[in-house]
Coordinates of C-alpha atoms in Angstrom, one line a residue:
M1 CA -76.4 27.0 27.4
G2 CA -80.3 27.8 26.8
R3 CA -80.6 29.3 30.5
Y4 CA -77.8 31.5 29.3
S5 CA -79.0 33.2 27.0
I6 CA -81.7 35.4 28.2
P7 CA -79.4 37.2 30.6
F8 CA -76.2 36.9 28.0
M9 CA -78.6 39.1 25.5
G10 CA -79.8 41.3 28.2
V11 CA -75.9 42.9 28.5
L12 CA -75.2 42.2 25.7
L13 CA -78.1 45.0 25.2
L14 CA -77.2 46.7 27.6
F15 CA -73.2 47.2 26.3
C16 CA -74.7 48.6 23.3
L17 CA -77.3 51.0 24.9
V18 CA -73.6 52.6 26.6
S19 CA -72.1 52.6 23.3
S20 CA -74.6 54.3 21.7
S21 CA -75.3 56.6 24.4
E22 CA -71.1 57.1 24.6
A23 CA -70.8 57.7 20.7
E24 CA -73.8 60.3 21.3
Y25 CA -72.2 61.3 24.0
L26 CA -69.1 63.0 22.3
K27 CA -70.7 65.6 20.0
Y28 CA -67.2 67.2 19.3
K29 CA -66.2 64.3 17.7
D30 CA -69.8 64.7 15.3
P31 CA -68.4 66.7 12.0
K32 CA -72.1 67.2 11.0
A33 CA -72.6 68.4 14.6
P34 CA -73.0 72.9 14.6
L35 CA -70.2 74.1 15.2
N36 CA -71.2 76.0 18.6
V37 CA -72.4 72.4 20.1
R38 CA -69.3 71.0 19.7
I39 CA -67.1 73.5 20.9
S40 CA -69.5 73.7 23.9
D41 CA -69.4 69.9 24.3
L42 CA -66.1 69.7 24.2
L43 CA -65.0 72.8 26.5
K44 CA -67.1 71.6 29.1
R45 CA -65.3 68.1 29.0
M46 CA -61.7 69.7 29.6
S47 CA -60.0 70.3 32.8
L48 CA -58.0 73.7 33.7
E49 CA -54.4 72.0 32.7
E50 CA -56.0 71.1 29.3
K51 CA -57.7 74.2 28.5
I52 CA -54.0 76.1 29.1
G53 CA -52.6 73.7 26.9
Q54 CA -55.0 75.0 24.2
M55 CA -53.6 78.4 25.0
T56 CA -49.9 77.6 24.7
Q57 CA -48.0 77.7 21.3
I58 CA -44.2 76.2 21.4
E59 CA -41.4 76.2 18.9
R60 CA -40.4 72.6 17.0
S61 CA -37.2 72.8 18.8
V62 CA -38.9 72.4 22.3
A63 CA -42.0 70.2 21.0
T64 CA -41.0 66.5 22.3
P65 CA -44.6 63.8 21.7
D66 CA -43.6 64.0 25.6
V67 CA -43.8 67.4 25.8
M68 CA -46.8 67.8 23.6
N69 CA -48.7 64.6 25.5
K70 CA -48.0 65.7 29.2
Y71 CA -48.7 69.3 28.7
F72 CA -51.8 69.2 26.5
I73 CA -49.6 71.6 23.6
G74 CA -52.5 73.1 21.5
S75 CA -50.1 74.5 19.2
V76 CA -46.4 74.0 17.5
L77 CA -44.2 76.6 15.3
S78 CA -41.7 76.5 13.4
G79 CA -39.6 80.0 14.4
G80 CA -37.4 82.0 11.4
G81 CA -35.1 79.2 10.0
S82 CA -36.2 76.4 12.4
V83 CA -36.7 73.3 9.9
P84 CA -36.9 69.2 10.4
A85 CA -33.6 69.7 8.8
T86 CA -31.2 71.5 6.4
K87 CA -32.8 71.7 3.0
A88 CA -35.1 69.6 4.3
S89 CA -37.8 67.8 1.9
A90 CA -41.7 67.8 1.8
A91 CA -42.1 64.2 3.3
S92 CA -39.5 64.9 6.2
W93 CA -41.9 68.0 7.0
Q94 CA -44.8 66.0 7.1
Q95 CA -42.8 63.3 9.3
M96 CA -42.2 66.2 11.7
V97 CA -45.4 68.0 11.9
N98 CA -47.2 64.2 12.3
Q99 CA -45.4 62.9 15.4
M100 CA -46.2 65.9 17.0
Q101 CA -49.6 65.6 15.9
K102 CA -49.9 61.7 16.8
A103 CA -49.0 63.0 20.3
A104 CA -51.6 66.0 20.5
L105 CA -53.6 63.1 19.6
S106 CA -52.7 60.7 22.1
T107 CA -54.1 62.7 25.1
R108 CA -57.4 61.6 26.4
L109 CA -59.9 64.6 24.6
G110 CA -57.7 63.8 21.9
I111 CA -57.5 67.5 20.6
P112 CA -55.4 68.0 17.2
M113 CA -52.4 70.9 17.1
I114 CA -52.2 73.7 15.2
Y115 CA -48.8 74.1 13.8
G116 CA -48.3 77.7 12.3
I117 CA -45.1 79.2 10.2
D118 CA -43.9 82.1 8.8
A119 CA -45.5 82.1 5.1
V120 CA -44.9 85.1 4.3
H121 CA -44.0 85.6 0.5
G122 CA -44.2 81.9 0.2
H123 CA -43.2 79.0 2.1
N124 CA -40.6 81.0 3.0
N125 CA -38.5 79.0 5.2
V126 CA -38.6 75.7 3.6
Y127 CA -35.9 74.6 0.3
N128 CA -37.3 74.4 -3.0
A129 CA -40.3 76.8 -2.7
T130 CA -41.3 79.2 -4.4
V131 CA -40.8 82.4 -3.5
F132 CA -42.6 85.0 -4.4
P133 CA -42.2 89.2 -4.3
H134 CA -42.0 90.6 -0.5
N135 CA -45.1 92.4 -0.6
V136 CA -43.7 95.9 -1.1
G137 CA -43.7 94.5 -4.7
L138 CA -46.7 93.5 -4.5
G139 CA -48.7 96.6 -3.8
V140 CA -46.9 97.4 -6.8
T141 CA -49.5 95.5 -9.1
R142 CA -52.7 96.6 -7.7
D143 CA -54.1 93.1 -9.2
P144 CA -55.8 91.6 -6.3
V145 CA -56.4 88.7 -9.0
L146 CA -52.7 88.1 -8.6
I147 CA -52.6 88.5 -5.3
K148 CA -55.3 85.6 -4.4
K149 CA -53.6 83.2 -7.1
I150 CA -50.1 84.1 -5.1
G151 CA -52.8 83.2 -1.7
E152 CA -53.8 79.1 -3.4
A153 CA -50.3 79.0 -4.7
T154 CA -48.6 79.7 -1.0
A155 CA -51.8 77.1 0.5
L156 CA -50.7 74.4 -1.5
E157 CA -46.9 74.6 -0.8
V158 CA -47.6 74.7 3.3
R159 CA -50.0 72.1 3.1
A160 CA -46.9 69.8 1.0
T161 CA -44.7 70.4 4.1
G162 CA -48.2 68.9 6.2
I163 CA -48.4 72.8 7.7
P164 CA -52.1 73.8 8.3
Y165 CA -51.6 77.6 9.5
V166 CA -49.5 80.8 8.1
F167 CA -48.8 83.8 10.2
A168 CA -49.4 85.7 6.7
P169 CA -50.5 88.2 5.5
C170 CA -48.8 91.0 6.9
I171 CA -51.3 94.3 6.3
A172 CA -49.1 96.3 7.9
V173 CA -49.1 100.4 6.6
C174 CA -45.7 101.5 6.2
R175 CA -45.3 105.1 7.0
D176 CA -41.7 105.3 7.0
P177 CA -39.0 103.3 5.0
R178 CA -37.0 103.7 7.5
W179 CA -38.5 100.8 8.9
G180 CA -36.7 97.2 9.0
R181 CA -40.1 95.5 7.9
C182 CA -41.4 98.1 5.2
Y183 CA -40.7 95.3 2.6
E184 CA -43.7 93.1 4.5
S185 CA -46.0 96.0 3.4
Y186 CA -48.3 96.4 0.7
S187 CA -48.0 100.0 0.5
E188 CA -48.0 103.3 2.3
D189 CA -52.0 103.3 1.3
P190 CA -54.5 102.0 3.4
K191 CA -56.4 101.5 0.4
I192 CA -53.8 99.3 -1.7
V193 CA -53.3 97.6 1.6
K194 CA -57.6 96.6 2.1
T195 CA -57.1 94.9 -1.4
M196 CA -54.0 92.8 -0.6
T197 CA -56.7 91.5 1.3
E198 CA -57.6 89.0 -1.4
I199 CA -54.7 87.0 -0.1
I200 CA -56.8 86.2 2.8
P201 CA -59.1 84.0 0.6
G202 CA -56.4 82.6 -1.9
L203 CA -54.9 81.1 1.4
Q204 CA -58.3 80.0 3.5
G205 CA -60.8 79.3 0.4
D206 CA -63.5 82.1 -0.4
I207 CA -66.5 82.7 2.2
P208 CA -69.8 81.1 1.6
G209 CA -72.4 83.6 0.8
N210 CA -74.8 83.0 4.0
S211 CA -71.4 83.2 6.4
I212 CA -71.7 85.4 9.5
K213 CA -69.3 88.3 9.6
G214 CA -66.2 87.5 11.8
V215 CA -66.2 83.5 12.0
P216 CA -63.3 82.0 10.5
F217 CA -63.2 79.9 7.2
V218 CA -60.6 77.4 5.8
A219 CA -62.3 75.5 2.8
G220 CA -60.8 72.4 3.8
K221 CA -57.2 70.3 3.5
N222 CA -55.9 72.4 0.5
K223 CA -56.0 75.5 2.2
V224 CA -54.5 76.9 5.6
A225 CA -55.6 79.0 8.6
A226 CA -54.5 82.5 7.8
C227 CA -53.1 85.1 10.1
A228 CA -53.7 89.0 9.6
K229 CA -50.9 90.7 11.6
H230 CA -49.6 93.2 13.0
Y231 CA -52.7 94.4 15.0
L232 CA -52.5 97.6 15.3
G233 CA -50.4 100.2 13.5
D234 CA -47.1 98.4 13.2
G235 CA -46.0 100.4 10.1
G236 CA -46.3 103.5 11.7
T237 CA -43.6 103.8 14.5
N238 CA -42.6 106.9 15.1
K239 CA -39.2 107.5 13.1
G240 CA -39.9 103.4 11.9
I241 CA -38.3 102.0 15.1
N242 CA -39.7 98.6 15.3
E243 CA -41.6 97.2 17.6
N244 CA -41.8 101.4 18.6
N245 CA -44.0 103.8 19.5
T246 CA -46.5 104.8 17.4
L247 CA -48.3 108.5 18.2
I248 CA -51.2 109.0 15.5
S249 CA -54.7 110.4 17.1
Y250 CA -57.7 107.1 17.6
N251 CA -59.7 108.6 14.3
G252 CA -55.9 108.6 12.7
L253 CA -55.1 105.3 13.7
L254 CA -58.7 103.9 12.5
S255 CA -58.4 105.6 8.9
I256 CA -55.0 104.1 8.6
H257 CA -53.6 101.4 9.8
M258 CA -57.8 99.4 10.5
P259 CA -59.1 99.1 7.2
A260 CA -57.1 96.4 6.4
Y261 CA -58.2 94.1 9.8
Y262 CA -62.2 94.8 8.9
D263 CA -62.0 93.5 5.3
S264 CA -59.7 90.9 6.3
I265 CA -62.2 90.0 9.4
I266 CA -65.5 89.9 6.7
K267 CA -63.3 87.6 4.6
G268 CA -63.2 85.5 7.2
V269 CA -59.4 85.6 8.6
S270 CA -58.9 82.9 11.2
T271 CA -56.7 84.4 13.8
V272 CA -55.0 88.3 13.7
M273 CA -51.5 88.7 15.6
I274 CA -50.9 91.6 17.5
S275 CA -47.6 94.1 17.5
Y276 CA -44.6 94.6 19.9
S277 CA -45.7 98.1 19.3
S278 CA -47.0 100.5 21.2
W279 CA -49.6 103.2 20.7
N280 CA -49.4 106.3 22.1
G281 CA -47.4 104.6 24.9
M282 CA -49.3 102.2 25.9
K283 CA -48.3 98.2 24.4
M284 CA -50.3 96.7 22.0
H285 CA -49.9 93.4 23.7
A286 CA -52.0 95.0 26.7
N287 CA -54.5 96.8 25.0
K288 CA -57.7 95.5 26.1
K289 CA -59.6 97.9 24.3
L290 CA -58.0 97.9 20.8
I291 CA -58.3 93.6 21.6
T292 CA -61.6 92.9 23.3
G293 CA -63.2 96.1 22.8
Y294 CA -62.9 96.6 19.2
L295 CA -61.3 94.0 17.6
K296 CA -63.7 91.0 19.0
N297 CA -66.6 93.1 20.3
K298 CA -66.7 95.7 17.8
L299 CA -65.9 93.5 14.5
H300 CA -66.9 90.7 16.3
F301 CA -64.1 88.7 15.4
K302 CA -64.5 85.3 16.2
G303 CA -61.6 83.3 15.4
F304 CA -58.6 83.7 17.6
V305 CA -56.0 86.3 19.1
I306 CA -52.5 85.0 18.8
S307 CA -49.4 86.7 20.6
D308 CA -46.3 87.6 18.6
W309 CA -42.8 85.8 19.4
Q310 CA -42.6 86.2 23.3
G311 CA -44.6 89.3 22.4
I312 CA -45.8 89.0 26.4
D313 CA -42.4 89.3 27.7
R314 CA -42.1 92.3 25.9
I315 CA -44.9 94.5 27.4
T316 CA -42.4 95.2 30.0
S317 CA -39.2 96.3 29.7
P318 CA -36.8 95.2 29.8
P319 CA -38.5 92.0 28.8
H320 CA -39.4 89.5 31.3
A321 CA -38.6 91.4 33.9
N322 CA -42.3 91.2 35.4
Y323 CA -43.9 87.8 33.8
S324 CA -46.6 87.7 36.2
Y325 CA -48.0 91.3 35.3
S326 CA -47.5 90.2 31.4
V327 CA -48.9 87.1 31.5
Q328 CA -52.1 88.6 33.5
A329 CA -51.9 91.5 31.1
G330 CA -51.7 90.4 28.1
V331 CA -54.1 87.3 28.5
S332 CA -56.8 90.1 29.8
A333 CA -56.2 92.0 27.1
G334 CA -57.5 88.9 25.0
I335 CA -55.0 87.2 23.6
D336 CA -56.0 83.7 23.1
M337 CA -52.7 82.0 22.2
I338 CA -49.5 82.7 23.7
M339 CA -46.5 82.7 21.4
V340 CA -44.3 81.4 24.3
P341 CA -42.4 79.6 22.7
F342 CA -39.6 77.9 24.8
N343 CA -40.2 79.1 28.4
Y344 CA -44.0 76.7 28.0
T345 CA -43.8 75.3 31.9
E346 CA -43.1 79.4 33.1
F347 CA -46.2 80.6 31.5
I348 CA -48.5 77.5 31.8
D349 CA -47.4 77.5 35.8
E350 CA -47.9 81.1 35.8
L351 CA -51.5 81.6 33.9
T352 CA -52.7 78.5 36.3
R353 CA -51.9 79.8 39.7
Q354 CA -53.7 83.3 38.4
V355 CA -56.8 81.3 37.5
K356 CA -56.6 79.9 40.6
N357 CA -56.0 82.7 42.6
N358 CA -58.7 84.6 40.6
I359 CA -56.5 86.9 39.5
I360 CA -57.8 86.0 35.5
P361 CA -61.1 84.8 35.5
I362 CA -61.9 81.1 33.8
S363 CA -64.3 83.0 31.9
R364 CA -61.4 84.5 30.1
I365 CA -60.4 81.0 29.8
D366 CA -63.2 79.6 28.2
D367 CA -63.6 82.5 25.4
A368 CA -59.4 81.9 24.5
V369 CA -60.6 78.6 24.5
A370 CA -63.7 78.2 22.7
R371 CA -61.8 80.4 19.9
I372 CA -58.8 78.0 19.5
L373 CA -61.1 75.2 19.3
R374 CA -63.5 77.2 16.6
V375 CA -60.4 77.5 14.0
K376 CA -60.2 73.7 14.6
F377 CA -63.0 73.0 13.9
V378 CA -63.6 75.3 10.9
M379 CA -60.3 73.8 9.6
G380 CA -61.7 70.0 9.7
L381 CA -58.3 69.1 12.3
F382 CA -60.5 66.7 14.5
E383 CA -61.5 65.3 10.9
N384 CA -58.3 65.7 8.6
P385 CA -55.6 65.9 11.7
Y386 CA -52.5 64.3 9.5
A387 CA -50.7 65.5 6.5
D388 CA -51.5 64.4 3.0
P389 CA -48.7 62.4 1.3
S390 CA -49.8 63.4 -2.2
L391 CA -49.5 67.0 -2.0
A392 CA -45.9 66.8 -1.6
N393 CA -45.0 67.1 -5.2
Q394 CA -47.0 71.2 -5.1
L395 CA -43.6 72.3 -3.4
G396 CA -41.8 74.7 -5.7
S397 CA -43.9 73.3 -8.8
K398 CA -43.9 74.8 -12.2
E399 CA -47.4 76.4 -12.1
H400 CA -46.4 78.4 -8.7
R401 CA -42.8 79.2 -10.3
E402 CA -45.0 81.3 -13.5
I403 CA -47.2 82.9 -11.3
A404 CA -44.5 84.0 -9.3
R405 CA -43.0 84.9 -12.8
E406 CA -45.8 87.0 -13.3
A407 CA -45.6 88.5 -10.2
V408 CA -42.3 89.2 -10.6
R409 CA -42.9 91.1 -14.0
K410 CA -45.8 93.3 -12.3
S411 CA -44.4 94.3 -9.5
L412 CA -41.1 96.1 -11.3
V413 CA -41.5 100.3 -11.8
L414 CA -39.6 101.9 -14.0
L415 CA -38.2 105.4 -12.8
K416 CA -35.8 106.3 -15.6
N417 CA -35.8 105.3 -19.2
G418 CA -33.2 107.1 -21.5
K419 CA -31.1 110.7 -20.3
S420 CA -33.9 112.5 -23.0
Y421 CA -36.8 110.8 -23.8
K422 CA -35.9 110.8 -27.2
K423 CA -33.5 108.1 -26.7
P424 CA -35.1 105.4 -24.6
L425 CA -33.0 102.2 -23.7
L426 CA -35.4 99.7 -22.9
P427 CA -36.7 97.6 -23.8
L428 CA -32.9 96.4 -24.7
P429 CA -31.9 94.9 -27.7
K430 CA -31.9 90.9 -27.4
K431 CA -29.1 90.7 -30.1
S432 CA -25.6 92.4 -29.6
T433 CA -21.9 91.8 -30.0
K434 CA -21.2 92.2 -26.4
I435 CA -23.1 93.0 -22.6
L436 CA -22.0 93.6 -18.9
V437 CA -23.9 92.6 -16.4
A438 CA -22.2 94.5 -13.3
G439 CA -23.3 94.5 -9.8
S440 CA -23.4 92.3 -6.5
H441 CA -27.1 91.7 -6.4
A442 CA -27.1 90.0 -10.1
N443 CA -25.8 86.7 -9.4
N444 CA -27.2 86.7 -6.2
L445 CA -30.6 84.5 -4.8
G446 CA -30.5 85.1 -1.8
Y447 CA -29.9 89.3 -2.2
Q448 CA -32.4 88.7 -4.5
C449 CA -35.1 86.9 -2.1
G450 CA -34.4 89.5 0.8
G451 CA -35.0 88.3 4.3
W452 CA -37.4 86.0 5.8
T453 CA -36.2 83.4 3.6
I454 CA -34.5 80.3 4.3
T455 CA -33.3 81.6 7.5
W456 CA -34.9 84.8 9.6
Q457 CA -33.0 87.5 8.6
G458 CA -32.2 85.9 4.5
L459 CA -28.8 84.5 3.1
G460 CA -26.6 85.8 0.6
G461 CA -25.1 83.4 -2.2
N462 CA -26.9 81.1 -4.5
D463 CA -27.0 77.9 -1.9
L464 CA -29.7 79.1 -0.5
T465 CA -32.5 77.1 -2.7
S466 CA -33.7 76.8 -6.5
G467 CA -34.6 79.8 -8.6
T468 CA -33.3 81.7 -11.3
T469 CA -30.7 84.8 -10.8
I470 CA -31.0 88.3 -12.8
L471 CA -27.6 86.8 -14.3
D472 CA -29.7 83.4 -15.4
A473 CA -32.0 85.5 -16.9
V474 CA -30.8 87.6 -18.7
K475 CA -28.8 84.5 -20.7
Q476 CA -31.5 82.5 -20.9
T477 CA -33.2 85.9 -22.9
V478 CA -30.4 87.1 -25.3
D479 CA -29.4 85.8 -28.5
P480 CA -27.4 83.4 -28.4
A481 CA -24.9 85.1 -30.3
T482 CA -24.9 87.7 -27.5
E483 CA -21.3 87.4 -25.3
V484 CA -23.0 88.1 -21.5
V485 CA -19.3 88.9 -19.3
F486 CA -20.2 89.2 -15.5
N487 CA -17.9 91.4 -13.7
E488 CA -18.9 91.9 -10.0
N489 CA -17.5 95.5 -9.4
P490 CA -15.4 96.5 -12.4
D491 CA -13.0 99.4 -12.4
K492 CA -13.8 102.2 -15.1
N493 CA -10.7 100.8 -17.0
F494 CA -12.5 96.9 -17.7
V495 CA -15.3 98.6 -18.9
K496 CA -14.2 101.3 -21.1
S497 CA -11.7 98.3 -22.8
Y498 CA -14.1 95.8 -23.3
K499 CA -16.4 98.0 -26.0
F500 CA -19.8 96.8 -24.4
D501 CA -23.3 97.7 -26.2
Y502 CA -24.8 98.3 -22.7
A503 CA -24.4 97.5 -19.4
I504 CA -27.4 96.0 -16.6
V505 CA -26.4 97.5 -13.2
V506 CA -27.9 95.1 -10.1
V507 CA -27.2 96.7 -7.0
G508 CA -29.2 97.2 -4.0
E509 CA -29.8 96.5 0.0
H510 CA -28.2 93.3 1.7
T511 CA -30.5 90.9 3.6
Y512 CA -32.5 91.8 6.9
A513 CA -35.5 91.3 8.6
E514 CA -37.2 93.3 11.7
T515 CA -34.8 95.7 13.5
F516 CA -31.8 94.5 11.9
G517 CA -33.0 96.2 8.8
D518 CA -33.8 99.5 10.6
S519 CA -32.0 102.0 8.8
L520 CA -31.8 106.1 9.6
N521 CA -29.4 106.6 5.9
L522 CA -31.4 104.3 3.6
T523 CA -27.8 103.9 1.6
M524 CA -28.0 100.8 -0.8
A525 CA -25.2 98.3 0.1
D526 CA -21.0 99.1 -0.7
P527 CA -20.2 98.7 -3.1
G528 CA -23.2 99.7 -5.1
P529 CA -22.3 103.4 -5.5
S530 CA -18.5 102.6 -6.9
T531 CA -20.3 100.1 -9.3
I532 CA -22.8 102.5 -10.0
T533 CA -20.4 105.6 -11.2
N534 CA -17.7 103.1 -13.0
V535 CA -20.3 101.4 -15.3
C536 CA -22.2 104.2 -16.1
G537 CA -20.0 107.1 -16.0
A538 CA -18.4 104.6 -18.9
I539 CA -21.1 103.5 -21.6
R540 CA -25.1 103.4 -21.7
C541 CA -26.8 101.1 -18.7
V542 CA -29.8 100.4 -16.6
V543 CA -29.8 100.3 -13.4
V544 CA -32.1 97.4 -11.5
L545 CA -32.2 98.0 -7.9
V546 CA -33.0 95.3 -5.6
T547 CA -34.2 96.4 -2.3
G548 CA -37.1 96.0 0.3
R549 CA -37.9 100.1 0.0
P550 CA -37.0 103.0 -2.0
V551 CA -33.1 104.1 -1.3
V552 CA -31.1 106.5 -1.9
I553 CA -30.5 107.3 -5.6
K554 CA -30.8 111.1 -6.4
P555 CA -26.8 111.7 -6.1
Y556 CA -27.1 109.3 -8.9
L557 CA -29.2 109.8 -10.7
P558 CA -27.8 111.9 -13.8
K559 CA -25.5 109.1 -15.1
I560 CA -27.9 106.7 -15.1
D561 CA -29.9 106.2 -18.3
A562 CA -32.5 103.8 -17.1
L563 CA -33.2 103.3 -13.4
V564 CA -36.1 100.1 -12.5
A565 CA -37.2 99.3 -9.1
A566 CA -37.2 95.3 -9.0
W567 CA -37.6 95.4 -5.0
L568 CA -37.3 92.0 -3.3
P569 CA -38.4 89.6 -6.3
G570 CA -37.7 86.2 -4.9
T571 CA -36.7 83.1 -6.6
E572 CA -38.0 83.9 -10.0
G573 CA -35.8 86.5 -11.7
Q574 CA -36.6 85.5 -15.0
G575 CA -39.7 88.0 -14.6
V576 CA -37.0 90.9 -15.0
A577 CA -35.4 89.8 -17.8
D578 CA -39.0 89.5 -19.5
V579 CA -39.6 92.8 -18.8
L580 CA -36.0 94.2 -19.3
Y581 CA -36.3 92.8 -22.8
G582 CA -39.6 94.1 -23.8
D583 CA -41.1 90.8 -23.8
Y584 CA -43.7 92.4 -21.3
E585 CA -44.2 96.1 -20.9
F586 CA -44.0 97.6 -17.5
T587 CA -47.1 98.5 -15.5
G588 CA -45.8 98.4 -12.1
K589 CA -46.9 102.3 -10.6
L590 CA -45.1 102.7 -6.9
A591 CA -47.2 101.8 -3.9
R592 CA -44.8 104.1 -2.3
T593 CA -43.3 107.3 -2.5
W594 CA -39.7 107.5 -3.0
F595 CA -38.2 110.8 -1.2
K596 CA -35.1 112.8 -2.3
T597 CA -33.8 112.6 0.9
V598 CA -33.7 110.6 4.0
D599 CA -34.5 114.5 5.9
Q600 CA -38.0 114.3 4.4
L601 CA -39.1 111.5 6.1
P602 CA -41.8 110.6 6.6
M603 CA -43.5 111.6 3.7
N604 CA -46.5 110.2 2.6
V605 CA -48.8 110.9 -0.9
G606 CA -51.3 113.7 0.9
D607 CA -48.2 115.5 3.2
K608 CA -49.2 119.2 3.2
H609 CA -44.7 119.4 2.3
Y610 CA -44.7 116.2 -0.6
D611 CA -41.8 117.1 -2.5
P612 CA -40.5 113.5 -3.4
L613 CA -38.2 112.1 -6.6
F614 CA -40.7 109.6 -7.5
P615 CA -44.8 110.5 -6.2
F616 CA -46.7 107.9 -5.1
G617 CA -48.5 106.0 -8.3
Y618 CA -45.4 107.2 -10.3
G619 CA -44.6 104.1 -13.6
L620 CA -43.4 104.6 -17.1
T621 CA -44.4 102.8 -19.2
T622 CA -42.4 100.6 -22.4
N623 CA -44.4 100.9 -25.9
I624 CA -43.3 98.0 -27.0
T625 CA -44.4 97.6 -30.8
K626 CA -42.8 100.9 -30.8
Y627 CA -39.7 99.7 -30.4

């Protein structure tokens, strides 16, 4: 045995040296290595196939483990309403995400995938999540501290389902309420929208003081990567038509639609999503000047740029008419990750062909992949790729619902209080003999939450998720001796025959999202107008509007005693009753101009011919101590 000991030790020593060298060789796996060292080390190891896989984002319904592994897929998303199962639990979501992640990590280089989801007013796709007011209401609060708290709560609920990336916030500046996405905008005023970017440090964490401008930042596994969207000018399209053309000068584009992006980048936003819309006839998904020239080079944005859903397909009209051109135009413009989301082999094959034929230079691919890897490294995905089961109890927590309830209270705007200022109706008395609650939206959690809730377009009814309707909130707030009668659409005889002390009428719009919400007439849904006429024509009433934007109200205003804009308050309807009954004062001020007629549109504060029904910044208060 003795004569084998020296050679054996030599082999053992050689093995140790090789192992040591190999461990040192994989610099990208060392969390202590500098960020740029990790990126360059991994990038130089990657094949073209692996690089293009990183640039590909596919929908969860096609993201099988085999697909993830075979095509080196870098990202997966849930489209609106795309869930592992109806009313899926946090654990079910975690299991699904982990399964995809396991497949991604089983590839040669073990690069984790990043899962993204629309969490635009809380974790809105997920059953039992806290649904916060839509942005149109949050802008009314003008409260960046509250908005940051909403970001923090949303991040925890999203992480509760194992997801590390959200397509939020929408920092559009909606200049025309006819646009179907206007409720996703905080305000018509770029200054308010800019202030609301405080949701980004809520989602991602506070950026360290010594950070380089433009470098993305995510503070650990309780935070999520955010996405500022939709770049640029999505809220300024002609007549508010979704995905349409924004006709504005370069200076106008920068002064109205760009300010919130400056702030988002300074706050370390991880990703930016490109808008479907065009600027002066040029599709934003093909606009190299604004994506590469302005966003990346001038603003020094170092995160990754992502397309919208089938966004590059829509560079041509009709969509997908010339896919080769779409791939070339979109990637050359500076889009780093393509939300495919289904036909991934077509995208991968086409981009591969173009790179191999020198149509798209490999330097553009390397830039895209470096940016995607930078975000993944910064997030800690390489160190913590899997879901944290201990966070599951954060979904719909009591603490988060209290934050949402506060947001509802602060987002309400009192537009009218009494037919004479000497006879205010609000705050309502809790103790009465009999009161009427009426309207299609009084006992409808789905209408209260609006679009982008459980499904893409939203759902009516009370079975979509858990929460408190305005009717339930009223019942829980009034004195136990007060009889509350609910009739969705009573006729005048019913109203007169019951001798009600007063009525609360809750009406508004049905749910919608994106193009389905585009409206040239901006009327409330039937039978809203007739309910107002029947009830408010007979007894004293407060009308609560549940809408994604200002709607036509002027013809009914003389009949109404008190009028409240509640926007789309989400699951915590108790916040509405809190203010109606005087437990808290009205503090909300309009962040949008309320028009007299749709013929005036577009009309924004500062316009020469500004003649609103209720101006920007308007909002009455109730002095609780007085009553």
